[in-house]
PDB file of C-alpha atoms in Angstrom:
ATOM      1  CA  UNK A   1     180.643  28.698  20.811  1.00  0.00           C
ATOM      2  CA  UNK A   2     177.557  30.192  23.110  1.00  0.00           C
ATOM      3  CA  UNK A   3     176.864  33.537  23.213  1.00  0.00           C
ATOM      4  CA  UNK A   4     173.688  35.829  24.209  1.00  0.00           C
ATOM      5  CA  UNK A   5     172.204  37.823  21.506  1.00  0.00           C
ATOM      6  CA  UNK A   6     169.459  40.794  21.811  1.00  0.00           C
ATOM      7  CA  UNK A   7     167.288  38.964  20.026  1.00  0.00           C
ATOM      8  CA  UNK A   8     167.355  36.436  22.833  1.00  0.00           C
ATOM      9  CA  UNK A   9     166.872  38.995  25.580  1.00  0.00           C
ATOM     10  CA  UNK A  10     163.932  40.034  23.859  1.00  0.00           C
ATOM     11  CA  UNK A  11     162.273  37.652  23.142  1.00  0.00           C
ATOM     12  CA  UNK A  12     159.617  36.314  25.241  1.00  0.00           C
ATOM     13  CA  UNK A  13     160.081  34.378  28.399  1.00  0.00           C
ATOM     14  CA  UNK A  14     158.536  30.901  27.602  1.00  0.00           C
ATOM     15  CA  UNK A  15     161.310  30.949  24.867  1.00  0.00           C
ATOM     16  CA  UNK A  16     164.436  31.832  27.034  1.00  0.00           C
ATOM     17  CA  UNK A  17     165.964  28.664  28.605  1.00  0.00           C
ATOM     18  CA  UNK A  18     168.526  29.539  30.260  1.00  0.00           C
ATOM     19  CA  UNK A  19     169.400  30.784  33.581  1.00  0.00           C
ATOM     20  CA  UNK A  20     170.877  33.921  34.612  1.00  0.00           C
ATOM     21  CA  UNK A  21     174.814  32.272  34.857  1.00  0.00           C
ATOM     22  CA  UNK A  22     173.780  30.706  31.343  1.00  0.00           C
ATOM     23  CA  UNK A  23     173.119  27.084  32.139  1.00  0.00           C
ATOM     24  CA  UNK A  24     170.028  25.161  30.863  1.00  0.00           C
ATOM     25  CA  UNK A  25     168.289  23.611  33.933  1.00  0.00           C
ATOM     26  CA  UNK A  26     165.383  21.526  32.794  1.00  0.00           C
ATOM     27  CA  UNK A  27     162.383  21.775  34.853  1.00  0.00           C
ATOM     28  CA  UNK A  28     160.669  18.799  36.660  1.00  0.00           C
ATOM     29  CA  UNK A  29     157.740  17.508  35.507  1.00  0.00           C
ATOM     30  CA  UNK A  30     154.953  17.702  37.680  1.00  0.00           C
ATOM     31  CA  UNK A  31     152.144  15.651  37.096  1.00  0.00           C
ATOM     32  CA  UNK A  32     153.429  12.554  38.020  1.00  0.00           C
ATOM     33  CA  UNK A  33     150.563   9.740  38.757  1.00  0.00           C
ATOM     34  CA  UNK A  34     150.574   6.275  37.157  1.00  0.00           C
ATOM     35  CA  UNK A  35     147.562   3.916  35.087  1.00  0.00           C
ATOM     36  CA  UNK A  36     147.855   0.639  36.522  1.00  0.00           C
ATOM     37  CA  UNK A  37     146.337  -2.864  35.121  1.00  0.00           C
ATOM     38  CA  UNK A  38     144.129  -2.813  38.357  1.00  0.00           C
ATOM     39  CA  UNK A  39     140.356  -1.666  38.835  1.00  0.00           C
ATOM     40  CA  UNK A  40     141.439  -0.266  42.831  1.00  0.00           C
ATOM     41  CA  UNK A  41     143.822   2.205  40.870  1.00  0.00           C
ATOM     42  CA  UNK A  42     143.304   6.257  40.873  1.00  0.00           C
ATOM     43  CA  UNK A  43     144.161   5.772  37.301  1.00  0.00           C
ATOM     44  CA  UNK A  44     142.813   2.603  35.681  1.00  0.00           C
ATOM     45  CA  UNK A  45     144.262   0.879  32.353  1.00  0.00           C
ATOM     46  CA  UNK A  46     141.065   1.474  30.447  1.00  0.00           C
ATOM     47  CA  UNK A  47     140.223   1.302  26.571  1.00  0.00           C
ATOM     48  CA  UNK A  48     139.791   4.814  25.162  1.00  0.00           C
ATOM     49  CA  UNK A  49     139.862   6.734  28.503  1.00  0.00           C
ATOM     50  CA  UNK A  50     143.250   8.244  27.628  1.00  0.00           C
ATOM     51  CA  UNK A  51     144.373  11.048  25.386  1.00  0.00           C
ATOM     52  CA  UNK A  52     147.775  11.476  24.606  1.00  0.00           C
ATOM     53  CA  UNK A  53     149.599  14.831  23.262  1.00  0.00           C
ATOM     54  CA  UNK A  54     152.773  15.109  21.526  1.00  0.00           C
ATOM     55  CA  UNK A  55     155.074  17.206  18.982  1.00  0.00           C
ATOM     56  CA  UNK A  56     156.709  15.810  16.116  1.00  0.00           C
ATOM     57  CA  UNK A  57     159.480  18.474  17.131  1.00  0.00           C
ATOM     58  CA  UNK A  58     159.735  17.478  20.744  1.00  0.00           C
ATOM     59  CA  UNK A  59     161.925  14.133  21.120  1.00  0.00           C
ATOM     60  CA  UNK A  60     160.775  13.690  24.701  1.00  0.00           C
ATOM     61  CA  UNK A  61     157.397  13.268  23.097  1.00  0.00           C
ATOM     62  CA  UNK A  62     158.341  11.081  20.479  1.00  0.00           C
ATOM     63  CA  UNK A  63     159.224   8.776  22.876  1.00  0.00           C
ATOM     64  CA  UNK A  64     155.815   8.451  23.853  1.00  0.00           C
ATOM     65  CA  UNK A  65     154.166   8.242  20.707  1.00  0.00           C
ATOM     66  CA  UNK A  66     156.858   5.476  19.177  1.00  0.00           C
ATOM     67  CA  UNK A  67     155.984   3.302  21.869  1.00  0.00           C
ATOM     68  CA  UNK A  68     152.148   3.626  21.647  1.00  0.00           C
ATOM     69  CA  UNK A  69     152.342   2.795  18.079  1.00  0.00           C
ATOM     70  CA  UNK A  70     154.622  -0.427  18.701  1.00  0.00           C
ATOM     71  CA  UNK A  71     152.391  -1.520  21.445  1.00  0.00           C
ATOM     72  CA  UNK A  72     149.446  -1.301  18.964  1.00  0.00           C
ATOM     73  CA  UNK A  73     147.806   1.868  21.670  1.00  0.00           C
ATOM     74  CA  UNK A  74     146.654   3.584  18.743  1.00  0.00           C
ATOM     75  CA  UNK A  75     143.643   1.865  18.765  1.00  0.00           C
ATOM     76  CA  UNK A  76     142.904   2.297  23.015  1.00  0.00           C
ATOM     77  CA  UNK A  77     144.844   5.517  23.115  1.00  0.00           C
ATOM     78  CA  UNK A  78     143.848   8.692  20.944  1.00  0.00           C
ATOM     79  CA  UNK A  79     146.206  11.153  20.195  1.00  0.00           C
ATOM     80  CA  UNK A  80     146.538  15.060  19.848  1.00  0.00           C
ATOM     81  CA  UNK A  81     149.928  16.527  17.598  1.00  0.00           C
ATOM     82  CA  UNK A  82     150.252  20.264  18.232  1.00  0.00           C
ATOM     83  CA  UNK A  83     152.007  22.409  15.438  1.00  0.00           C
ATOM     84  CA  UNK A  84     155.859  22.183  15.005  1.00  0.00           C
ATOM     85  CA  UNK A  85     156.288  25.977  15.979  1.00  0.00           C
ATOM     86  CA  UNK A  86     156.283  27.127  19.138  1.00  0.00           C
ATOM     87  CA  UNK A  87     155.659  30.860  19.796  1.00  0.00           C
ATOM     88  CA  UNK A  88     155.128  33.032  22.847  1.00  0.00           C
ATOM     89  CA  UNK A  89     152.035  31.524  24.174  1.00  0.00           C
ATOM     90  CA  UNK A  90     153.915  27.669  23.818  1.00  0.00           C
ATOM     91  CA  UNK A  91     152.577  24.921  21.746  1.00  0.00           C
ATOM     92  CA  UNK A  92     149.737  25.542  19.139  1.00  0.00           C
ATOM     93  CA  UNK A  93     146.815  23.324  18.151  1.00  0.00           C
ATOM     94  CA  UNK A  94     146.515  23.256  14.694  1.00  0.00           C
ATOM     95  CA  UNK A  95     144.595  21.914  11.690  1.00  0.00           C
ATOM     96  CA  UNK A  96     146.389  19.433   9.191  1.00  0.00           C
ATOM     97  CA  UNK A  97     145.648  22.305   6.757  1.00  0.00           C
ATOM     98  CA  UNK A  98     147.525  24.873   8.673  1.00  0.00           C
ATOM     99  CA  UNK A  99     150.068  22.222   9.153  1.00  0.00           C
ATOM    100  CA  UNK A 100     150.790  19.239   7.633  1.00  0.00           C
ATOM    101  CA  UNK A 101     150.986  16.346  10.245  1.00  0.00           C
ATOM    102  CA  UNK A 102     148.692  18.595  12.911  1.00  0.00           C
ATOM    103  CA  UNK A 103     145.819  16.524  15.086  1.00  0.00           C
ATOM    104  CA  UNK A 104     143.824  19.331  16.822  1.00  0.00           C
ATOM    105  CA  UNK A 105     142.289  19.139  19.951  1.00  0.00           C
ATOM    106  CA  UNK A 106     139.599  16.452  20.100  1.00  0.00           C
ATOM    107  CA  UNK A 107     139.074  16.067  23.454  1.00  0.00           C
ATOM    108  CA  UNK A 108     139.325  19.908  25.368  1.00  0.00           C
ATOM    109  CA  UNK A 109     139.128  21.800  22.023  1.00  0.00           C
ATOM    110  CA  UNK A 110     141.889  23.697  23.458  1.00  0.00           C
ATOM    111  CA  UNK A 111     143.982  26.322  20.929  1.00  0.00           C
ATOM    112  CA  UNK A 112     146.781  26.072  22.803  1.00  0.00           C
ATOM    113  CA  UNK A 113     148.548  23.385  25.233  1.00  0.00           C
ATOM    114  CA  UNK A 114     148.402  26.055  27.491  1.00  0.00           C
ATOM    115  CA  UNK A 115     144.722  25.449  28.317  1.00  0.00           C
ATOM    116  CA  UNK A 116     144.999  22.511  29.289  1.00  0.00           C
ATOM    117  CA  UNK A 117     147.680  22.882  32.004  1.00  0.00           C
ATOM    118  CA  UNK A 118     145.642  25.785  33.042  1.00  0.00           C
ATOM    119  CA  UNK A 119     142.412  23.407  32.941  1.00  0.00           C
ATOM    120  CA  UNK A 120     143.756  21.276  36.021  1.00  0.00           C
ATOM    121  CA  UNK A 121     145.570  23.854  37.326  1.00  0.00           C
ATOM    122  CA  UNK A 122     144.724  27.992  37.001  1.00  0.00           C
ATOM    123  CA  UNK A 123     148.116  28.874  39.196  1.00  0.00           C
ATOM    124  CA  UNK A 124     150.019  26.488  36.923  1.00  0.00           C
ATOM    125  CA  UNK A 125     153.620  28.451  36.972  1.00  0.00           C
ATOM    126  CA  UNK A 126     155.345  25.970  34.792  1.00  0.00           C
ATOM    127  CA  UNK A 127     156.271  25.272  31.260  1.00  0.00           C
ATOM    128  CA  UNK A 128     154.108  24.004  29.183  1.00  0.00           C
ATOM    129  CA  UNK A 129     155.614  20.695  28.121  1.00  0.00           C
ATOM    130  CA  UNK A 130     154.474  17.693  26.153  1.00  0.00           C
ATOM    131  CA  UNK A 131     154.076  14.803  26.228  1.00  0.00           C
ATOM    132  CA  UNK A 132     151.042  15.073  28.128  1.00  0.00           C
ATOM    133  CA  UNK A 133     148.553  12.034  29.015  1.00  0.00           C
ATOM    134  CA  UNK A 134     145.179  13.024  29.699  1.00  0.00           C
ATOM    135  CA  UNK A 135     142.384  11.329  31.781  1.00  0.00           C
ATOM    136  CA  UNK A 136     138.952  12.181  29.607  1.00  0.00           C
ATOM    137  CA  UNK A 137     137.046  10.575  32.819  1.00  0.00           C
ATOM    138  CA  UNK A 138     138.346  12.235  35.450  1.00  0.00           C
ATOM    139  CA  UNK A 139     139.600  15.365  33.340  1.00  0.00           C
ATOM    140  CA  UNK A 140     142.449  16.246  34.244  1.00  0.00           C
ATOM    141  CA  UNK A 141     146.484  15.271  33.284  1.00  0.00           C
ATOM    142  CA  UNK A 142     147.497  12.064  34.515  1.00  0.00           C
ATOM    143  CA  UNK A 143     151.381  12.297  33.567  1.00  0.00           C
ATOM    144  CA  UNK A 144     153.420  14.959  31.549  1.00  0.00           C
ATOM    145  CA  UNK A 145     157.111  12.752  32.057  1.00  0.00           C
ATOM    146  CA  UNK A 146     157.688  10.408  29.135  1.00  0.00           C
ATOM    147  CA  UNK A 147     160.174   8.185  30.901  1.00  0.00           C
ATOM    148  CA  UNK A 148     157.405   7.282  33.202  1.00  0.00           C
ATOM    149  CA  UNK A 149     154.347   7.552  30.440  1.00  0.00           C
ATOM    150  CA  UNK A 150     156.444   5.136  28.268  1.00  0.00           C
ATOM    151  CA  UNK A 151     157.033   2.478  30.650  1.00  0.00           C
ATOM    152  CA  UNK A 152     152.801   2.822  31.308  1.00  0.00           C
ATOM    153  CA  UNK A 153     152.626   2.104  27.550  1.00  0.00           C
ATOM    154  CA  UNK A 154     154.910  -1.257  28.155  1.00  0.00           C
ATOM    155  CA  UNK A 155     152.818  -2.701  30.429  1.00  0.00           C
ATOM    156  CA  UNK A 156     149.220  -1.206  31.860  1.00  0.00           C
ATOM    157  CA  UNK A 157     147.085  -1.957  28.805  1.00  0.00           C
ATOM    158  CA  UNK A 158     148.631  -5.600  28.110  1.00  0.00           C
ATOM    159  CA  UNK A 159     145.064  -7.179  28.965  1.00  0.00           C
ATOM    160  CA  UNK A 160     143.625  -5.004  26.001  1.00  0.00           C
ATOM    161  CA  UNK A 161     146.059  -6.159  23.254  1.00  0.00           C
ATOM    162  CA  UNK A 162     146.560  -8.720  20.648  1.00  0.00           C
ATOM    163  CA  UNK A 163     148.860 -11.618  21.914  1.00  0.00           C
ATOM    164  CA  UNK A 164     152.016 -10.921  20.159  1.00  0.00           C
ATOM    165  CA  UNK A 165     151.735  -7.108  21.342  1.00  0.00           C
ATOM    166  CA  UNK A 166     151.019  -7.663  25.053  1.00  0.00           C
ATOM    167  CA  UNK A 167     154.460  -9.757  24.613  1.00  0.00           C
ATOM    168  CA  UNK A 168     156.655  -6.955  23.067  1.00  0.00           C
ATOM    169  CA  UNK A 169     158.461  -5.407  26.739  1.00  0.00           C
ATOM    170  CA  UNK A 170     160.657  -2.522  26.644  1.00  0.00           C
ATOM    171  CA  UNK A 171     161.815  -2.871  30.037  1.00  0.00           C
ATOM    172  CA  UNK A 172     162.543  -7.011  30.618  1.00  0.00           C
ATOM    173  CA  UNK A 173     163.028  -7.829  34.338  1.00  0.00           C
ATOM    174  CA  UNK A 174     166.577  -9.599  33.538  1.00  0.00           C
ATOM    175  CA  UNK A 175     168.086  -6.497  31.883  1.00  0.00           C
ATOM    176  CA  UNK A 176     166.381  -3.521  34.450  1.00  0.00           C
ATOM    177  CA  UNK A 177     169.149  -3.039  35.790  1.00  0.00           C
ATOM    178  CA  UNK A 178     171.357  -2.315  32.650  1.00  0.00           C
ATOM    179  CA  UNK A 179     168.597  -0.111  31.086  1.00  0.00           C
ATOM    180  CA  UNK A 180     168.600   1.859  34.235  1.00  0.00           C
ATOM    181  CA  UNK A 181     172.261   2.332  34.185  1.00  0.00           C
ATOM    182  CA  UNK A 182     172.762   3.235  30.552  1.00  0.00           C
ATOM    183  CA  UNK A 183     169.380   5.468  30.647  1.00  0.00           C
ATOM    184  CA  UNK A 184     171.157   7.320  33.626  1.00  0.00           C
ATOM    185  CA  UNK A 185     173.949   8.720  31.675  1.00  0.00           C
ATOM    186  CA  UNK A 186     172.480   8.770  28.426  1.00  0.00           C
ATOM    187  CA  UNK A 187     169.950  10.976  30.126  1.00  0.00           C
ATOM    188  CA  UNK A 188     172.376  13.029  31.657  1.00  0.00           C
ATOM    189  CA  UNK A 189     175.302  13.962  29.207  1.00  0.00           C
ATOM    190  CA  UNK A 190     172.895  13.613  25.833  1.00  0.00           C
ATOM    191  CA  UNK A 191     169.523  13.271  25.911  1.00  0.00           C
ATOM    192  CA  UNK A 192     169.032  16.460  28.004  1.00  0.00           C
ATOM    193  CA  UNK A 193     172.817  17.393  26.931  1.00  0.00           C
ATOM    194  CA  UNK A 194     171.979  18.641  23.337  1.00  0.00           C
ATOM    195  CA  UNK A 195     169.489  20.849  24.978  1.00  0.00           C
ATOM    196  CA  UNK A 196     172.466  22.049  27.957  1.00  0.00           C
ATOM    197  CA  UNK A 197     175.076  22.627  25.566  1.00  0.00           C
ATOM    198  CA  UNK A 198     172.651  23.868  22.687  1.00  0.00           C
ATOM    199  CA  UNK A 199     170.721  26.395  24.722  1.00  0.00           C
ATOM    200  CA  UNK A 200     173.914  27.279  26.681  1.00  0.00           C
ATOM    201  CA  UNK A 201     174.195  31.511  26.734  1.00  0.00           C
ATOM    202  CA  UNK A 202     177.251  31.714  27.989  1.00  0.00           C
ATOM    203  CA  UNK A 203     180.709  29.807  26.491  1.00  0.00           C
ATOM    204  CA  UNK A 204     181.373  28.492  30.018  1.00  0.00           C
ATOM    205  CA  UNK A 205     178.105  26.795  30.157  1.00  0.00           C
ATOM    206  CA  UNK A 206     178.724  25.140  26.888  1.00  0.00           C
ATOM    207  CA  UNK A 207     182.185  23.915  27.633  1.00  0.00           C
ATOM    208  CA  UNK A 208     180.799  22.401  30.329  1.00  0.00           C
ATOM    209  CA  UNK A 209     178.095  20.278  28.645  1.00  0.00           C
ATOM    210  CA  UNK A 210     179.540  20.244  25.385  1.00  0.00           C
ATOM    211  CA  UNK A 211     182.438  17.892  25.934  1.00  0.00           C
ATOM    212  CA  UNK A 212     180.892  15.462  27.948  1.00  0.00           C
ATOM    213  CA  UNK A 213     177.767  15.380  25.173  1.00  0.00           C
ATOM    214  CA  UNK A 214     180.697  14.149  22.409  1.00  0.00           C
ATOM    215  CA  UNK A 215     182.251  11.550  24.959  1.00  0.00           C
ATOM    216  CA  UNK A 216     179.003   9.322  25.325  1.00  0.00           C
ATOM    217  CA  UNK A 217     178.093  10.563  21.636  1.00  0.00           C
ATOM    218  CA  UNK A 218     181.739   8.357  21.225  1.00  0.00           C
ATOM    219  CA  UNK A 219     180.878   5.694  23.963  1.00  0.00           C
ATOM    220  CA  UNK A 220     177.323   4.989  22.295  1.00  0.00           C
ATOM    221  CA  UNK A 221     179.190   4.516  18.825  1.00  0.00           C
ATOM    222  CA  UNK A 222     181.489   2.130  20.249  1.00  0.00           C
ATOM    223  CA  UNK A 223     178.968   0.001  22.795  1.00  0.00           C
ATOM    224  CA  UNK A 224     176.935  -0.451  19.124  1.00  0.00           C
ATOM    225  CA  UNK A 225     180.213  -1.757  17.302  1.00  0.00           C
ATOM    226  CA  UNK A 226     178.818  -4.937  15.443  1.00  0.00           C
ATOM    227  CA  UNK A 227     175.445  -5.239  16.901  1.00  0.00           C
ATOM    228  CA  UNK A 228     172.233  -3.220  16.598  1.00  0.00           C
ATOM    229  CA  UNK A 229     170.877  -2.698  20.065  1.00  0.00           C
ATOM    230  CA  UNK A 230     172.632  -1.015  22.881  1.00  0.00           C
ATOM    231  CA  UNK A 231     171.376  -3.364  25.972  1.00  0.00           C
ATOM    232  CA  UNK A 232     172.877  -7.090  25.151  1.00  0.00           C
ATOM    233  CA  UNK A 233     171.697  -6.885  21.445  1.00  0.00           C
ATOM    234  CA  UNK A 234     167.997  -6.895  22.447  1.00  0.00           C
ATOM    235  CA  UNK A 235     165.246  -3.818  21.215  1.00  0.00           C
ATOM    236  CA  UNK A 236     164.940  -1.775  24.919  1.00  0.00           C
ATOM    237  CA  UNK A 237     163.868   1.333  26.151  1.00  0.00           C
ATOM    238  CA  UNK A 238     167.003   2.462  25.993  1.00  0.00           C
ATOM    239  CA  UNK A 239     166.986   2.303  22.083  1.00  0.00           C
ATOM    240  CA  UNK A 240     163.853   4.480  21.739  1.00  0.00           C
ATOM    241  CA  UNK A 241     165.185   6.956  24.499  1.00  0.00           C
ATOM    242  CA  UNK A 242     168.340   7.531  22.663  1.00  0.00           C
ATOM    243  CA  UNK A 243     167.105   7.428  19.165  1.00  0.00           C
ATOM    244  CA  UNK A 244     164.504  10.126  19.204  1.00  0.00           C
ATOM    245  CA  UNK A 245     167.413  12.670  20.648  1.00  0.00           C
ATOM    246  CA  UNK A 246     169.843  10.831  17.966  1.00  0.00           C
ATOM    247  CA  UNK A 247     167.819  11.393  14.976  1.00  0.00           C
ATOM    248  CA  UNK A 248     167.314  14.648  15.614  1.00  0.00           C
ATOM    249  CA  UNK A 249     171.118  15.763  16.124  1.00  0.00           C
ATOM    250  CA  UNK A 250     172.551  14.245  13.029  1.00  0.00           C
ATOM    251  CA  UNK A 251     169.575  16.149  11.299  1.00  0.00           C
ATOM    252  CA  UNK A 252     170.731  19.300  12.738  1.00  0.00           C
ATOM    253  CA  UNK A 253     174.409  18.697  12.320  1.00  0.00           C
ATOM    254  CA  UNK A 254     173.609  17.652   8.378  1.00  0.00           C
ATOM    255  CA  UNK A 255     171.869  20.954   7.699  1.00  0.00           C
ATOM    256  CA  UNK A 256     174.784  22.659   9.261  1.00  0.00           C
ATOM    257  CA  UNK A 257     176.830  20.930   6.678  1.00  0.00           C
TER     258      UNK A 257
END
């Protein structure tokens, strides 16, 4: 069951997700340009021009760093973790003292996510979100969607990397079109469905995301029936999209246990 508290209407507005009628509506990311394997490009696949920032809470984000750590980007691509909490002003830079598993701003020396957005952009009017890929050339935010950031990672810095990790692919031509499929209403009914149903305020709005979360929660569990992978047993996007909003509800449900 949903239901509106005072403590919600109070609090401040970065932290209230849902609409008036109670839904969850996820905003768009904006920033959407691409780094391409390609010296013509507005964005160039270049060693240690990039920044990345993430959350360890945020599972869109994890996305992003899970694949730049398979692909071996660690060592082109730096990276930024802000603190786990977020509080009225969004996500906070931190030092690994203040909290364990922090990265602080290397790159803007920003103290909150914030100022970045509002680097590129003083108008900015939208949440704050990570991940966020940074250009330190050009200075200024290059992407802030994982799905699209991720499939960057798969490919754009293949010339840079050690044989057997330009070969690891995420995204295989022959199976495109079943990732795409999948991805679609994985998307839809879980990844961003723990977020409709769970930030529902209103017990209409989390009827109506609710039940359709705990069919593909049961349709997953039965497409992985006797193999690992969901995609023709083969280790896809699709894995890594589903598994960082996965993890993260069977945590949840276990300390609700």
């Amino acid at each position: 069951m949903s239901s509106t508290t005072t403590a919600d209407k109070d609090q401040p507005a970065i932290l209230n997700w849902a609409s008036k009628d109670g839904e969850f509506r996820r905003q768009q990311s904006v920033f959407r340009s691409t780094i391409e394997d390609s010296p013509d490009a507005e964005f160039p696949a270049e060693p240690d021009r990039y920044h990345l920032y993430v959350s360890h809470a945020c599972p869109w984000a994890h996305r992003t760093a899970i694949v730049r750590k398979l692909k071996g980007l660690d060592k082109l691509i730096d990276l930024s973790i802000v603190d786990y909490l977020m509080l009225d002003k969004g996500w906070k830079f931190s030092t690994e003292e203040e909290c364990p598993g922090a990265i602080p701003d290397t790159v803007n020396n920003a103290a909150y996510l914030r100022d970045i957005y509002y680097k590129v952009n003083p108008n900015y009017e939208g949440r704050f979100t990570v991940p966020v890929l940074w250009d330190k050339k050009r200075q200024t935010i290059v992407n802030n969607e994982s799905s699209e950031i991720i499939r960057m990672f798969n490919t754009a810095f293949n010339r840079f990397l050690p044989k057997e990790k330009a070969e690891l692919n995420y995204y295989p031509e022959p199976l495109r079109k079943e990732i795409d499929e999948n991805n679609e209403w994985i998307y839809d009914t879980i990844n961003n469905g723990v977020y409709k149903s769970g930030f529902a305020t209103s017990q209409t709005a989390y009827e109506n995301h609710v039940y359709p979360l705990f069919k593909s929660l049961d349709r997953v569990e039965k497409m992985l029936e006797g193999k690992k992978y969901l995609i023709q047993n083969t280790f896809t996007e699709a894995d890594i999209r589903l598994f960082t909003t996965i993890i993260r509800y069977y945590k949840q449900k276990q300390n609700l246990l």
